[in-house]
Amino acid sequence: MGKPTGFLENTRQLPAKEAVENRLQHYGEFVQQYSAADLNKQASRCMDCGIPFCHNGCPLGNIIPEFNDAVYRGKFDEAYEILASTNNFPEFTGRICPAPCESACVLGINQPPVAIEEIERHIVEIAFERGYVQAKQHIVRTGKKVAVVGSGPAGLAAAAQLNSAGHSVTVFERDDAPGGLLRYGIPDFKLEKSVVDRRIRLMEEEGIVFRCNAEVGKNVPVGDLLREFHAIVLAGGSTIPRDLTVPGRELDGVHFAMDFLKQQNKRVGGKSTLINPYQPLSTDIVATGKHVVVIGGGDTGSDCVGTSNRQGAASVTQLELMPTPPMERTPNMPWPTYPMVYKTTTSHEEGCERQFAILTKAFLGDENGKLRALQVVDIQWTGAKDGRPASFAEVPGSEREIPCELALLAMGFLYPQKEGMLDQLGVETTGVGNVRASERTYQTTISKVFAAGDMRRGQSLVVWAISEGRECARKVDEYLMGSSLLETKDAALQFTI
Amino acid sequence: MTSLYLTEADELQIKMAQGAKPGEGGQLPGHKVDEWIGKVRHSTPGVGLISPPPHHDIYSIEDLAQLIFDLKNANRSARINVKLVSKAGVGTIAAGVAKAKADVILISGHDGGTGASPMSSIRHAGLPWELGLAETHQTLVKNKLRSRVTVQADGQMKTGRDIAIAALLGAEEWGVATAALVVEGCILMRKCHLNTCPVGVATQDPELRKRFNGDPEHVVNFFKFLTEELREIMADLGFRTIEEMVGQAEFLEVKEDNLANNFKLKGLDLSPILYREPADSSVGLYKQEEQDHGLAGVLDWKLLAAAQPALEAKTPVVAEFPVINTDRTIGAILSNEITKKYRGEGLPDGTIHFKFKGTAGQSFGAFNTCGVTLELEGGANDYFGKGLSGARLVVYPDKTATFTPEENSIIGNVAFYGATGGEAFIRGVAGERFCVRNSGVTVVVEGIGDHGCEYMTGGRAVILGGTGRNFGAGMSGGIAYVWDVAGDFAQNCNPEMIDLDPLGDEDADELRSLVQQHLELTGSSVAKFVLSDFESEVGRFVKVFPRDYKKALAGKAAKVAAE
């Protein structure tokens, strides 16, 4: 460890952000870089714990104290090597991860935790800057062909790992460009698409083939895949959004968050917002000049808030069914678990009214069938024994209208799309509708077909998707070759003789 | 150990070895030893503490028996506990320890405690406590010794199940440390040695200690659950008390499946652990009788009777007693009684003056406290002044003896081992390991054997004669003045931690007054010679000045100057 007393001398400090009024004028990233001295200070706060809970907090098992130490010593090549050994895409997680590692940070017991996520982002950006990130040359090919369906973080991670094991990987993407939600879900101001492009280029250089506008089960027959590839990885994500079936749902102005966000990303990317191969939209969804209500208090909802503000909405309101979360950890969410505490995202900083414990009763329209207001009611939660909200009742007399011309539904995703690929393959699904494959094998009910990411585990974080892709790749490699040297959480650098 | 520490204790443990770090024990690195810890431990602040040290007073089971006897004298109401590492053959050792009259034997397993172990110790960790405990219990039962001692086990006991197994294998008491520590908030940072514990458990840093948020209630709760689980297991097995349960190894069963399914455990034969030593009903399986420590006939009872006026009213008493070499640990019971009444202060100097004639047994003056003066005409055995705690010891040869005192041994080996205060004047030569771990005694002697002043942390040693080799090894405090007549002293030193300096004016004054006292109390001809021409003889003295001590004194001086 570099500095035993670093955590006593320095406190947590995040890099500066562009002022709100400035950053609202564009869609670019607005979090600045640390100075070299500040980065060193932040890295020095890591305590090199005897039991580093961050390893376990991170779904990828990132070897955090070691790369913090390397950063402290100024060895960025070493830091990148450590980071890249467990995480294929630190440039994504360094930007958009909710950082469960920081929640598990031992320093977080009684102090602000180490700024692990920012350190991660700096490592990978400095590595790119200095040319440490290079496509792997001279991969010995095994002659096995693997198809990866879906190019989100799970698919990309699986593809990168399988390719490095020597298999010839083809990634099928139904959109016009690879990346999945990284490209058409997360707004540019949180993750600039040049970052995605940079990674895709590297992967192509390493020999991975990306086939875009290729929807398996529609314009790519499932039979072709089963015939042509030795193994198939399903990483199509959990794409069916949760709907709000209340009166007025059909009104003009009620949209799913993802449709809205995707259009904006396309607009920023200079592409047509209406051409959409699998989900045609007839109109542009824009928030300019409108009273926007975002229903759902999660990260997607937050992205809608930021995007609406940038489009120039008249007002932005975010509704959440659950009560206001506590500001600090409660006995029900002790360290090192991920705490459900009140969180103010950068999009919230940019202006938005947040209301909690609100139930939407109906969408109200005008005579032209356009949305005019939301009818909402306050609710009262009653706690279960453990203190968590268990059931709710409407507060009598609190019914009211919220003026609204654009309502965005950001209430999470239910399960993957069955129609098409999954139906045609005939793989079994779980009770909730995800593809059935255990965490031990990642294998579906068809032996050569594997599943990873949200398609298997249900909606989750990017970091979990990358983890799933990596773990699944090892299982695919074992299935194809009988054994595998790919690193996973269980088998890091373990060589079988 | 001072007389007060010993008197205050309910139990005194001789830590021969801990399972996680046999031979070394807990370490407190120098930078964590602040003023306060230095004071409590009678050591030099800033110098690392290693406990237990290698026991320089214990080289055989007889030595251990002597220490047990010493401690029992110093506090009759405390249990004497001997901690042993779980290892092959520990049963034999334990049988010896039981015969050496220990009240409690602790079998320490390899687990736990490793957070504060240096790497070198971890590499030599002991065995699981189950192995050592089973062997110990079986051996003690076989030798009909089990009913004389309490057997404890420790080494990462965390659950009621652990305790139940330990009881069935033969332990009626158990140590739980790591688990309780974790309950208080320890997060196994393994930074105990760096003083940077972020939860304030293992640190002296006041800022970090503020971050400690442990709650005694949690510990209480933990032990409640622990005992509740134990009680449930006992009910399952049909035991009403722990006594019924101790050593009933046949209630343990091997999970054959676990052994068969694990490649490492395949072929493992656990039957020696589960073996039950046959014993008829006359053989006790748990502690049922007290050890006979042999205190009934010791000389100290006579001393105590003679000292009653002093104890009751601080009236000075003078008395004379003959001694022979079976009179061991003279003055310890007396000092224990003084300490009980007058605490660490003891009695005013010179209140009790006892004179002895003859050859004293081992541990003459051990743990003797302030106000006691023991004058011995004759000679003494090993451990002279062990743990001396404020008393004055004077020894000179029989007045009728014809030999030259400064050329002959008058006291044995390991004199003033771990002494913390007082003074002593020895008209003659001492044996090996003189003043080892002395932390406060001022002593004048006329020659010593090898390893003099090893690990000394305080006090003064004036040596008016030759020394053996390895002088001053690991010496971190105190000062030794050595009369280097032959001019070969430097060759006999271990220079790792000490400087050999000439004497300054203050040193010379101190030396002169000590030699003067020596002359007055013992009639030493060496002292007389030195004083006859002190101005020139002082040039032949060497000041052994430990570098750590020098640094600490310089720091203190700088602090005073700054104020």
mmCIF file of C-alpha atoms in Angstrom, chain A residues 1 4-5 7-8 47-51 53 106-107 109-111 335, chain B residues 187-191 194-199 205 207-208 211-213:
data_model
loop_
_atom_site.group_PDB
_atom_site.id
_atom_site.type_symbol
_atom_site.label_atom_id
_atom_site.label_comp_id
_atom_site.label_asym_id
_atom_site.label_seq_id
_atom_site.Cartn_x
_atom_site.Cartn_y
_atom_site.Cartn_z
ATOM 1 C CA MET A 1 0.000 0.000 0.000
ATOM 2 C CA PRO A 4 -1.025 4.073 5.252
ATOM 3 C CA THR A 5 -2.257 7.445 6.510
ATOM 4 C CA PHE A 7 -7.263 8.299 4.435
ATOM 5 C CA LEU A 8 -6.536 10.440 7.478
ATOM 6 C CA MET A 47 -6.496 1.574 2.981
ATOM 7 C CA ASP A 48 -5.456 -1.736 1.418
ATOM 8 C CA CYS A 49 -7.833 -3.546 3.754
ATOM 9 C CA GLY A 50 -7.036 -6.973 5.128
ATOM 10 C CA ILE A 51 -10.462 -8.046 3.922
ATOM 11 C CA PHE A 53 -15.044 -5.712 0.932
ATOM 12 C CA VAL A 106 -14.454 -0.195 4.458
ATOM 13 C CA LEU A 107 -13.697 3.492 4.768
ATOM 14 C CA ILE A 109 -18.232 2.646 7.618
ATOM 15 C CA ASN A 110 -17.574 6.014 9.174
ATOM 16 C CA GLN A 111 -16.143 8.258 6.429
ATOM 17 C CA TRP A 335 -22.673 -1.644 5.615
ATOM 18 C CA ILE B 187 -13.322 -5.603 10.362
ATOM 19 C CA LEU B 188 -10.151 -7.658 10.050
ATOM 20 C CA MET B 189 -8.223 -4.817 8.452
ATOM 21 C CA ARG B 190 -4.886 -6.410 9.327
ATOM 22 C CA LYS B 191 -3.504 -2.985 10.026
ATOM 23 C CA LEU B 194 0.338 0.297 11.447
ATOM 24 C CA ASN B 195 -1.716 2.179 14.034
ATOM 25 C CA THR B 196 -4.222 3.072 11.287
ATOM 26 C CA CYS B 197 -7.190 0.921 12.247
ATOM 27 C CA PRO B 198 -10.053 2.804 10.562
ATOM 28 C CA VAL B 199 -12.671 1.589 13.038
ATOM 29 C CA ASP B 205 -4.418 7.466 17.448
ATOM 30 C CA GLU B 207 -8.655 10.672 16.092
ATOM 31 C CA LEU B 208 -9.142 7.095 14.968
ATOM 32 C CA ARG B 211 -14.367 6.368 15.180
ATOM 33 C CA PHE B 212 -14.862 3.314 17.350
ATOM 34 C CA ASN B 213 -18.578 2.686 17.636
#
